[in-house]
Coordinates of C-alpha atoms and ligand atoms in Angstrom, one line a residue:
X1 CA 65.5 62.3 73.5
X2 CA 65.2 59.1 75.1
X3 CA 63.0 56.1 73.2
X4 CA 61.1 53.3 75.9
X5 CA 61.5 50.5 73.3
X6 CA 64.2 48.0 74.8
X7 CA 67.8 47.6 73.3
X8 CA 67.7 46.0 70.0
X9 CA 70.9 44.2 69.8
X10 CA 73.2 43.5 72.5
X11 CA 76.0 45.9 73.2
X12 CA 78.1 46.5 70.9
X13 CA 80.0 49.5 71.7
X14 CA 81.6 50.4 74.6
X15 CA 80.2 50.5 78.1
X16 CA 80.2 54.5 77.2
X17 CA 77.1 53.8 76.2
X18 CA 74.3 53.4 78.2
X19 CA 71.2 53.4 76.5
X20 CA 70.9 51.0 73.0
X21 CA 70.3 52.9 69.8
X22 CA 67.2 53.8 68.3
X23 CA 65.8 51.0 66.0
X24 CA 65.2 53.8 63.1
X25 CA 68.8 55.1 63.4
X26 CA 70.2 51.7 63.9
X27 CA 68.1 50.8 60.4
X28 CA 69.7 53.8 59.0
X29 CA 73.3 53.5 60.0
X30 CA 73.5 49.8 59.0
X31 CA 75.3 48.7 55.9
X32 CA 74.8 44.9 56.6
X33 CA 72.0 44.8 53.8
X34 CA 75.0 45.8 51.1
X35 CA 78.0 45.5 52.8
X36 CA 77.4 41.7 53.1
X37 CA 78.7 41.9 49.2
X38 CA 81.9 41.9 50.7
X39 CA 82.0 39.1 53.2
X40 CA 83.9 36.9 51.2
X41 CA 86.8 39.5 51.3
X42 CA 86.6 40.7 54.7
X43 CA 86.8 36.8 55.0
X44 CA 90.1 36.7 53.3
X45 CA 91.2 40.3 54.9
X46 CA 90.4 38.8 58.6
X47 CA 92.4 35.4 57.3
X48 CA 95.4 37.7 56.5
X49 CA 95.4 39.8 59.3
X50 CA 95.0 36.9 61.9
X51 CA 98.1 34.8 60.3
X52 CA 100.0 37.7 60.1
X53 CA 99.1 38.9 64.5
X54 CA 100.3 35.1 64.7
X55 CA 103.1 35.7 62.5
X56 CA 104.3 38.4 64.8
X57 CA 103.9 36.7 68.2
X58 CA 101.3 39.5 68.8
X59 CA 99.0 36.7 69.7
X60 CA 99.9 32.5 69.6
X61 CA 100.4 30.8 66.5
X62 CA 97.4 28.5 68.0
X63 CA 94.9 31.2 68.7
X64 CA 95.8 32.5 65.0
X65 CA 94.9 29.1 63.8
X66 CA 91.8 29.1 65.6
X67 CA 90.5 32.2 64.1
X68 CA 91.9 31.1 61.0
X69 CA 89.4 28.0 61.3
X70 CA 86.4 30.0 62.1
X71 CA 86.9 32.3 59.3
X72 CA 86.8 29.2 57.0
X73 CA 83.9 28.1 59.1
X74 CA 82.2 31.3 58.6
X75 CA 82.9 31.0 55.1
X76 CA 81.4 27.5 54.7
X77 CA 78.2 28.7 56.4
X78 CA 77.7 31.6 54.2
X79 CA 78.5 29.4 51.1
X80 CA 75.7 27.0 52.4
X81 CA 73.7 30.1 53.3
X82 CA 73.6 29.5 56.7
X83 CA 75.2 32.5 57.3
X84 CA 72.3 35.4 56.8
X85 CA 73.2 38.0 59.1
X86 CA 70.6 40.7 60.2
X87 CA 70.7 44.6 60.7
X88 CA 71.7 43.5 64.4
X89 CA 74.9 43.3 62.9
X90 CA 74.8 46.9 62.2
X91 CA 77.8 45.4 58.9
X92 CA 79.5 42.8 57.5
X93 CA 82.5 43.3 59.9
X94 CA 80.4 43.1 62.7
X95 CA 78.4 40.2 61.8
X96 CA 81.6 38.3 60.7
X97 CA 83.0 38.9 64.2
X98 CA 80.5 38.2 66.1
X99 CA 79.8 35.1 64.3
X100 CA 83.5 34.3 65.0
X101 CA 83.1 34.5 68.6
X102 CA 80.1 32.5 68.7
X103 CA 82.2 29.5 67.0
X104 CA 85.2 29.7 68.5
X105 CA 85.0 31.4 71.5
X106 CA 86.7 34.3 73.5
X107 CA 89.7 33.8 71.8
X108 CA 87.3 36.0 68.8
X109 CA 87.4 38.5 70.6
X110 CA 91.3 39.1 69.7
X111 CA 90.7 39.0 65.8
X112 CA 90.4 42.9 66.1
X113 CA 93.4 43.7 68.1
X114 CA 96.1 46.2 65.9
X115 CA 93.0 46.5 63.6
X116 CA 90.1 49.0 62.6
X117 CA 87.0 48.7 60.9
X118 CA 88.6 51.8 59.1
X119 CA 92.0 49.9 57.6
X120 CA 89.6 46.7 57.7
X121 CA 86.8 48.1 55.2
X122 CA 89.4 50.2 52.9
X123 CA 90.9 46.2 52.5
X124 CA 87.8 44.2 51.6
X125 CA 87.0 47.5 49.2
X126 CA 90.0 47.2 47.6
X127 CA 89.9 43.0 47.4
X128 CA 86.8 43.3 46.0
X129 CA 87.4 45.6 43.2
X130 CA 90.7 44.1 42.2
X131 CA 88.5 40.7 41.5
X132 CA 86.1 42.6 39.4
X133 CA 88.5 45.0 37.8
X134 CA 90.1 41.4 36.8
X135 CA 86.8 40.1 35.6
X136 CA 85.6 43.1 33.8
X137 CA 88.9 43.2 31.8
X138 CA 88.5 39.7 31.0
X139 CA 84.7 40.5 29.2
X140 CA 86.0 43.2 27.6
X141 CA 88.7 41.4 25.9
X142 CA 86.0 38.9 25.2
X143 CA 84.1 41.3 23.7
X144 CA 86.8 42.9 21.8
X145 CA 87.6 39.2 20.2
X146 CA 83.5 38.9 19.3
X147 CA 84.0 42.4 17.0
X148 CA 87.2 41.0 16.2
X149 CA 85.6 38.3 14.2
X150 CA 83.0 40.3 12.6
X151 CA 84.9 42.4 11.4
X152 CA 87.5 39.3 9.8
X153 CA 84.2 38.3 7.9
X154 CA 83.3 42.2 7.0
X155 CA 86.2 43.4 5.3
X156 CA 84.6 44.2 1.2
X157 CA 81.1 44.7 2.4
X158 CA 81.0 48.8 2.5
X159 CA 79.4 51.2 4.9
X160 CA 78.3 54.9 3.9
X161 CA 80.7 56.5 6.6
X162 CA 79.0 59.7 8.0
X163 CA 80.2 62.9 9.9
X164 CA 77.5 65.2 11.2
X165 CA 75.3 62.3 10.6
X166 CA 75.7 63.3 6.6
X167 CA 77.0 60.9 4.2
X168 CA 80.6 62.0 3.7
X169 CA 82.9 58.7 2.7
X170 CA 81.9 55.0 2.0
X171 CA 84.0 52.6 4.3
X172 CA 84.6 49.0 4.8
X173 CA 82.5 47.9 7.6
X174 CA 85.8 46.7 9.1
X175 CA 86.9 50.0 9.6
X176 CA 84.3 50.8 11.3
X177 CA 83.7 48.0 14.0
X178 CA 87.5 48.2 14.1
X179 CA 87.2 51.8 15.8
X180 CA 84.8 49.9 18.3
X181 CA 87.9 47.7 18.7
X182 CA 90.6 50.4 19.9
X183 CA 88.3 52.0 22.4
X184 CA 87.4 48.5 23.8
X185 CA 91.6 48.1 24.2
X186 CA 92.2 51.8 25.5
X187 CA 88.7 50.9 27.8
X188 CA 91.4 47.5 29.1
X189 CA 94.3 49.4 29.6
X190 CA 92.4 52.5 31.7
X191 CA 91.7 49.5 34.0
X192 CA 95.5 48.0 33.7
X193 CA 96.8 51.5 34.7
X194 CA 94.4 51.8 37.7
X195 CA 95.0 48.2 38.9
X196 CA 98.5 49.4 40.0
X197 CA 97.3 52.1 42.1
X198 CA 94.0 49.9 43.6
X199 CA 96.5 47.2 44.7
X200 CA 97.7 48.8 47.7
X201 CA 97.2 47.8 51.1
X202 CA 95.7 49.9 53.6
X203 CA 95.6 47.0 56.5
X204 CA 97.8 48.3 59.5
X205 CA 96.8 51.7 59.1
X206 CA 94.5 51.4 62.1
X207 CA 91.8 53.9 62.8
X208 CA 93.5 56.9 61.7
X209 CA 97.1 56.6 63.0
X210 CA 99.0 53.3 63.0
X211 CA 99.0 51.1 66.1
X212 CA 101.5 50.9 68.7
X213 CA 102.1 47.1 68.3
X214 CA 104.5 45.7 66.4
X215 CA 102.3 44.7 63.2
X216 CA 104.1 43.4 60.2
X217 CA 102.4 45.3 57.4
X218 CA 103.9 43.8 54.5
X219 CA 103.3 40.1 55.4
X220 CA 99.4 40.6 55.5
X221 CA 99.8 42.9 52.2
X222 CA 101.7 39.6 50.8
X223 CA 99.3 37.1 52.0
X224 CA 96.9 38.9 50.1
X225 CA 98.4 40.1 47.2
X226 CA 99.0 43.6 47.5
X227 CA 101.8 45.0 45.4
X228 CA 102.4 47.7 48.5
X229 CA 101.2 49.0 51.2
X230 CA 99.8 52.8 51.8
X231 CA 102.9 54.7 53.3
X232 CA 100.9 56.9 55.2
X233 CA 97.9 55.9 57.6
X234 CA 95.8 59.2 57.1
X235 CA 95.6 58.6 53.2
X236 CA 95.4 54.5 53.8
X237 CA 92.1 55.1 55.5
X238 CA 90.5 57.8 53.8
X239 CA 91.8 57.5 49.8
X240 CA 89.3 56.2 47.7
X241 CA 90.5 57.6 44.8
X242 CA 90.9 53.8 43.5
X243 CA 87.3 53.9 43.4
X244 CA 86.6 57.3 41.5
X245 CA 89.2 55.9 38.9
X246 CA 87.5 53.0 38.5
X247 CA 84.3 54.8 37.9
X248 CA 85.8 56.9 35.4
X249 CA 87.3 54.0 33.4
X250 CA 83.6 52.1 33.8
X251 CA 82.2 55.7 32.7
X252 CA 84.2 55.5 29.9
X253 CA 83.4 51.9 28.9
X254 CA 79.7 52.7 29.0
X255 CA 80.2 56.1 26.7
X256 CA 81.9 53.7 24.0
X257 CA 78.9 50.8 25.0
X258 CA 76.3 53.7 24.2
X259 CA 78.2 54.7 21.0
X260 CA 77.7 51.8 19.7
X261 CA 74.4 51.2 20.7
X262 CA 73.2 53.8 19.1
X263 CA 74.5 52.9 15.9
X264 CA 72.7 49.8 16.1
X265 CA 69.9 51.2 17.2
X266 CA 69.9 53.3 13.7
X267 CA 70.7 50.5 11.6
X268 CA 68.5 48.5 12.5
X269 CA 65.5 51.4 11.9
X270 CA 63.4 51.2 8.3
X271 CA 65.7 54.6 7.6
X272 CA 69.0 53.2 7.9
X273 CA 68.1 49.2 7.1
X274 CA 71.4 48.1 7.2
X275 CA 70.8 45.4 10.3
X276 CA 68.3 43.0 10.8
X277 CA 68.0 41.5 14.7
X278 CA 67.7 38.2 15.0
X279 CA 65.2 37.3 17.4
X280 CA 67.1 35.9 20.0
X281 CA 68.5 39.1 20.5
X282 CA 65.0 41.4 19.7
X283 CA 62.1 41.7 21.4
X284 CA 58.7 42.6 20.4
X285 CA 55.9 44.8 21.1
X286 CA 52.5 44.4 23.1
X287 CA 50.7 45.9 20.7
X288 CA 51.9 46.7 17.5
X289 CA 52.6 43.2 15.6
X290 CA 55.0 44.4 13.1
X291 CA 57.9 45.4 15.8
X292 CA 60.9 44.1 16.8
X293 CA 62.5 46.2 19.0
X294 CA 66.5 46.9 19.8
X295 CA 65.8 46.8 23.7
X296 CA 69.7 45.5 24.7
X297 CA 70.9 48.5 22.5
X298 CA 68.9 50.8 24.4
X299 CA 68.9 49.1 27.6
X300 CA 72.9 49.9 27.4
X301 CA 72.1 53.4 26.3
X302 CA 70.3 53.8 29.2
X303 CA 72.3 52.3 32.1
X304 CA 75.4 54.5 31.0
X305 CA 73.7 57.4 33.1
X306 CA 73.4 55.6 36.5
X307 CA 77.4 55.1 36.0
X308 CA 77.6 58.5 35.2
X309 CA 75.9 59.0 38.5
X310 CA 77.6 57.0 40.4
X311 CA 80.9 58.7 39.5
X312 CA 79.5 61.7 40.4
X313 CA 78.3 60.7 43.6
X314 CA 81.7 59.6 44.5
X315 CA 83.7 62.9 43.5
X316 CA 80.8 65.0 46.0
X317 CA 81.5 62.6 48.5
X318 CA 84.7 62.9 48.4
X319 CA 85.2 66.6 47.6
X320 CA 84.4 68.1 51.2
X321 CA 85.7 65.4 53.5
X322 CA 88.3 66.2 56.1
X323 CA 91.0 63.3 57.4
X324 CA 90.2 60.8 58.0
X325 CA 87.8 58.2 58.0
X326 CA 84.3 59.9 57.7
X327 CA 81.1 57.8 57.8
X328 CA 80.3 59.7 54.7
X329 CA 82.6 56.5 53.0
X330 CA 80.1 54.0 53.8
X331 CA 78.1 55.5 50.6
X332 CA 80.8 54.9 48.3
X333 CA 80.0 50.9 48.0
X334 CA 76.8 51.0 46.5
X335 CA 77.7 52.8 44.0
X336 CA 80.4 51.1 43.2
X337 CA 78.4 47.5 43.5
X338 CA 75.8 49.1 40.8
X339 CA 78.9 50.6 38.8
X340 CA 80.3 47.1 38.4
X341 CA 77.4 45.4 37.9
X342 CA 76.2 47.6 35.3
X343 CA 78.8 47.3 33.1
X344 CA 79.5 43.5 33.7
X345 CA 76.0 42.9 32.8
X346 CA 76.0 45.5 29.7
X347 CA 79.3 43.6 28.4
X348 CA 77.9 40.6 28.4
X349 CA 74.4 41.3 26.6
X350 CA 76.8 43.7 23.7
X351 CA 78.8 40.3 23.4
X352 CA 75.8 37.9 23.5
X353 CA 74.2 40.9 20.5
X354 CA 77.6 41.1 18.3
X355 CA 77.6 37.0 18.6
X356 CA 74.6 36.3 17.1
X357 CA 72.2 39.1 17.2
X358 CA 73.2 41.1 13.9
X359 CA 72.7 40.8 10.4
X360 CA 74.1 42.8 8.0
X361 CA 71.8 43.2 5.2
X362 CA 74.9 43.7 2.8
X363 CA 72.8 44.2 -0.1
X364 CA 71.1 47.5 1.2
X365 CA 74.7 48.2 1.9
X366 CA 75.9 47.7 -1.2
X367 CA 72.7 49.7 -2.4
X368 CA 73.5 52.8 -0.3
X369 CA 77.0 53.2 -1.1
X370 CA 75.7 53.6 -4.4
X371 CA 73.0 56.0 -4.2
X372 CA 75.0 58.8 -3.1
X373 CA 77.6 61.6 -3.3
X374 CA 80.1 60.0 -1.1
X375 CA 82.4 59.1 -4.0
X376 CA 82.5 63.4 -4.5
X377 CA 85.9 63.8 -2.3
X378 CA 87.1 61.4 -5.0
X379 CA 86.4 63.3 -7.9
X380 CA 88.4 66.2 -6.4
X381 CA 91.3 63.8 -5.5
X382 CA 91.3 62.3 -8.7
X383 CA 92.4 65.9 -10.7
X384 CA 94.3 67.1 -8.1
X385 CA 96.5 63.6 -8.7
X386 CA 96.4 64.7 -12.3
X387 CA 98.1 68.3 -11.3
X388 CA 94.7 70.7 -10.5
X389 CA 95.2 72.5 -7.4
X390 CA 92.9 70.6 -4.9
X391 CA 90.8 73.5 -3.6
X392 CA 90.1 74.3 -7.8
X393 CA 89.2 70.4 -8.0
X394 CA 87.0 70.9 -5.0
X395 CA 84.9 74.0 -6.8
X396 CA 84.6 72.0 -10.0
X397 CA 83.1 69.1 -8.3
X398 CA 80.7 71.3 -6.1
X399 CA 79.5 72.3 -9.0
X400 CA 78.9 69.1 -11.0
X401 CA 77.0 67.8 -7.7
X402 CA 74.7 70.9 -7.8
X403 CA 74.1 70.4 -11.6
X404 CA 73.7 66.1 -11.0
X405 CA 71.3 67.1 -8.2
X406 CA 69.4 69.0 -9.9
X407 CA 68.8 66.8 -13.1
X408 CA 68.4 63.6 -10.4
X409 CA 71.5 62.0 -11.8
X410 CA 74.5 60.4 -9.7
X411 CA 78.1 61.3 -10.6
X412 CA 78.5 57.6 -12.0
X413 CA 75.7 58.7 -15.2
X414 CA 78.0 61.6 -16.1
X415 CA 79.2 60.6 -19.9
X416 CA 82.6 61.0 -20.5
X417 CA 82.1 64.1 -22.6
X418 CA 80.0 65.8 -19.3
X419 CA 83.2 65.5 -17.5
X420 CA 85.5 66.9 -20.0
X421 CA 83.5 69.5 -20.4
X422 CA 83.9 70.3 -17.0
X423 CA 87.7 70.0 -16.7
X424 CA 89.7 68.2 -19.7
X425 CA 91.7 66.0 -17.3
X426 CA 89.0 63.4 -17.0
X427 CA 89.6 60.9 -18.8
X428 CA 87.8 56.9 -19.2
X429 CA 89.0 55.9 -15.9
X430 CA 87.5 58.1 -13.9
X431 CA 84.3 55.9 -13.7
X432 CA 86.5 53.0 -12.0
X433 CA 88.1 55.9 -9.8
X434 CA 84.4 56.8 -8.0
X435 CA 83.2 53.1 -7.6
X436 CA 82.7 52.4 -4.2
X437 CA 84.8 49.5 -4.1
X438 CA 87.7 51.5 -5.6
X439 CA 87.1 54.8 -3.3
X440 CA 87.4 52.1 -0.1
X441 CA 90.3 50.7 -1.6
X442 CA 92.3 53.4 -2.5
X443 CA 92.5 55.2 1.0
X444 CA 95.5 53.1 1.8
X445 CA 97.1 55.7 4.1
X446 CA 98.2 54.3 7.4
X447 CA 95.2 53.8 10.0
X448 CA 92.6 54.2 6.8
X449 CA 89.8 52.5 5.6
X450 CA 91.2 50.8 2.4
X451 CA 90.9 47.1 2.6
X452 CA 94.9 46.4 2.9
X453 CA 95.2 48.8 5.9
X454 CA 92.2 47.2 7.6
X455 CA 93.4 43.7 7.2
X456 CA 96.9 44.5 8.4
X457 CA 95.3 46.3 11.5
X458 CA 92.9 43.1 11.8
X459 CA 95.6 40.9 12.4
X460 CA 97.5 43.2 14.7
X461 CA 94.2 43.3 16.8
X462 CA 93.8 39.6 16.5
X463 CA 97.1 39.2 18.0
X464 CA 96.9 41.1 21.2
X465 CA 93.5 39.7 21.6
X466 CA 94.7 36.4 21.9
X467 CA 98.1 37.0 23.6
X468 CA 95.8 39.4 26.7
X469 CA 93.1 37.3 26.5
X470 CA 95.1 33.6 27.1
X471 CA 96.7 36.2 30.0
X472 CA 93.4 36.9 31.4
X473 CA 92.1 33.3 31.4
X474 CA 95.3 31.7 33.2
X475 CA 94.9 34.7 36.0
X476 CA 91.2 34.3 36.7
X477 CA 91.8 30.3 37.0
X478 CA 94.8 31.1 39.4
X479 CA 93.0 33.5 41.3
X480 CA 89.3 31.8 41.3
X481 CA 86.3 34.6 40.9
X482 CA 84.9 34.7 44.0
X483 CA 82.1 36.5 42.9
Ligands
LIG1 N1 80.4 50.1 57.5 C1 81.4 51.0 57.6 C2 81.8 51.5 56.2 O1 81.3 50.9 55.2 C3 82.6 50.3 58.1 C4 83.6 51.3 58.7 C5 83.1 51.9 59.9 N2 84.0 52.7 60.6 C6 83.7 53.5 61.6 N3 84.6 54.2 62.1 N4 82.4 53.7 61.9 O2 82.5 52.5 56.0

């Protein structure tokens, strides 16, 4: 069906075409109001691929200088933001050319020769999420330092540790923002791993096939940093799969984000009472006076499941698409935009909230380590190291916890003679065996919570931290964040 409105942009397809498009689908098939995200890549990408069709003689070293000059020009103007390109554009790639033309003339017009918007938007994807993946790294090692520290100053002040959300074993509170630690490192290396794989070129690959003029692939992939190039122009074009691992390792980082959250969330409630928020870091309520409310916790919580979605949304994409390029692909930025912006923001609120937003109430600590059965396992340990089979140990002290229970006594106000009565291997220092402090110590086994193990696996921690993280600080002020 034909539409009598007149054509709302000038032509940009070939004179195939006849009649403009229709001003809904042209709204719909547009990307220009996210794409533009990107413009300070395809900047770069269009830079690279310029120098290297002057580099080749495919066009003159002067006309490549020229376009290299509007490119900057472009750049400047969009910097200044003078550079606000409409849906005209239809995308950034578009706009950016177009602009091009405008500024330096005909001579824009060759920018695209040996090039596709196909190989063209696989690049800026790819430059893009290198600069973030680079970014994100650097917060999470940030981040990792920030529990780092806590958990130097936490190291004698004990935690009930749970399973099934029951008491089970008290711990130093080390330990347990130290777990929070290795996940953050395995979250940092998930993205190291993937890095090698994202930094490959796709630039030459053309629409679908390669290009019959004598392109020098691995000069643009050098000018820009690429480790290699795609050896295959199919997969170049179509292979997002740098994207879906990305989403899995930011899916990942959120799970461990949400973990944690949720732990804060229940330490901070009357029940638990073993954090206080400070205000800068709590919010209140509109009507109930008495609140103050763990919203970045459960803000974090809750953005985990767009990222979740959006890695979703990429596999289904992905799953039913035949070679090559498939307009389908044009969804996949969004979703990776939200994924990255997601988790930068959720790292740096957690950072900001383990800074300064926590504090321990050690005394109610201290207090609920001692109010329990947790030092039970001990008990069994402690006449099994005296030569009673441990599963006989274990019955005995079932028993002695049903009895305490039942007369509202702890196993610390058993008398000596209570315990001997129960097995004659007790002796007087049983009652130093069950104190908290001395249950925490005494798991000294390699990777356990007793206080030697945690300071030794402190200061391993510490020094990775610093030696990535003076890394990640002289790479970002090499590279510049563009975004
Ligand atoms: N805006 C498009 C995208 O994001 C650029 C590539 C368009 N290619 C094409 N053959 N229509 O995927």
């Amino acid at each position: 069906m034909s539409h009598a409105s007149p054509p709302t942009s000038p032509q940009t397809w070939s004179q195939r075409f006849e009649t403009a498009l229709h001003p809904v689908i042209a709204t719909f098939n547009a990307s220009i109001g996210f794409d533009i995200a990107l413009i300070e890549y395809d900047l770069t990408g269009s830079i690279a691929h310029a120098q290297m069709l002057g580099h080749t003689g495919i066009i003159s070293p002067a006309e490549a200088e020229q376009l290299v000059q509007g490119l900057e020009q472009i750049r400047q103007e969009y910097r200044q933001g003078q550079f606000q390109p409409g849906i005209e554009a239809e995308d950034v790639h578009f706009a950016v050319e177009r602009r091009l033309t405008e500024l330096v003339g005909n001579v824009g017009k060759k920018l695209h020769t040996a090039r596709s918007r196909n190989d063209q938007v696989g690049t800026d994807t790819r430059l893009y999420l290198r600069d973030q993946v680079r970014q994100i790294q650097t917060q999470l090692l940030e981040f990792q330092k920030t529990l780092l520290d806590l958990a130097a100053q936490q190291v004698e002040t004990l935690i009930p540790g749970y399973t099934h959300l029951q008491r089970a074993q008290p711990l130093s509170l080390a330990h347990h923002l130290m777990a929070y630690v290795e996940m953050v490192q395995r979250d940092w290396e998930r993205l190291e791993d993937g890095y090698k794989r994202l930094n490959t070129s796709p630039l030459g690959c053309g629409a679908l096939a390669g290009t019959s003029f004598p392109i020098d692939r691995v000069y643009s992939a050098n000018l820009l940093g690429f480790d290699r190039i795609y050896t295959n122009s199919l997969d170049g074009v179509s292979d997002r799969d740098f994207a879906v691992e990305f989403l899995c390792a930011a899916s990942l980082i959120m799970v461990h984000l949400s973990r944690l959250s949720e732990e804060v969330i229940l330490w901070a409630s009357e029940e638990f009472g073993f954090v206080t928020l400070r205000d800068s870091c709590a919010t209140g309520s509109s009507i109930m006076p008495q609140k103050k409310n763990p919203d970045v916790p459960e803000l974090v919580r809750g953005k985990t499941g767009r990222v979740f979605g959006h890695l979703q949304a990429l596999l289904v994409l992905m799953k039913g698409l035949p070679l090559a390029y498939n307009k389908d692909l044009q969804e996949d930025k969004e979703a990776l935009f939200d994924a990255v912006n997601t988790v930068k923001s959720c790292l740096a609120a957690m950072t900001i909230l383990f800074q300064e937003g926590l504090e321990f109430r050690t005394e109610r600590l201290a207090a609920a380590v001692e109010s329990d059965f947790s030092n039970a396992t001990d008990v069994a340990d402690y006449l099994a190291a005296k030569g009673v089979p441990f599963r006989e140990a274990y019955n005995l002290v079932g028993k002695v916890v049903k009895t305490s229970l039942a007369q509202g006594k702890l196993l610390k106000d058993l008398t000596l003679d209570e315990w001997q009565a129960l097995h004659p291997a007790f002796a007087e220092d049983i009652y130093a065996a069950i104190a908290p402090r001395q249950v925490v110590a005494a798991r000294n086994s390699l990777g356990g919570t007793g206080f030697e193990q945690v300071r030794q696996a402190i200061a391993t921690a510490q020094e990775r931290n610093h030696t990535l993280l003076a890394q990640a600080h002289t790479l970002l002020a090499q590279t510049g964040r563009l975004s």
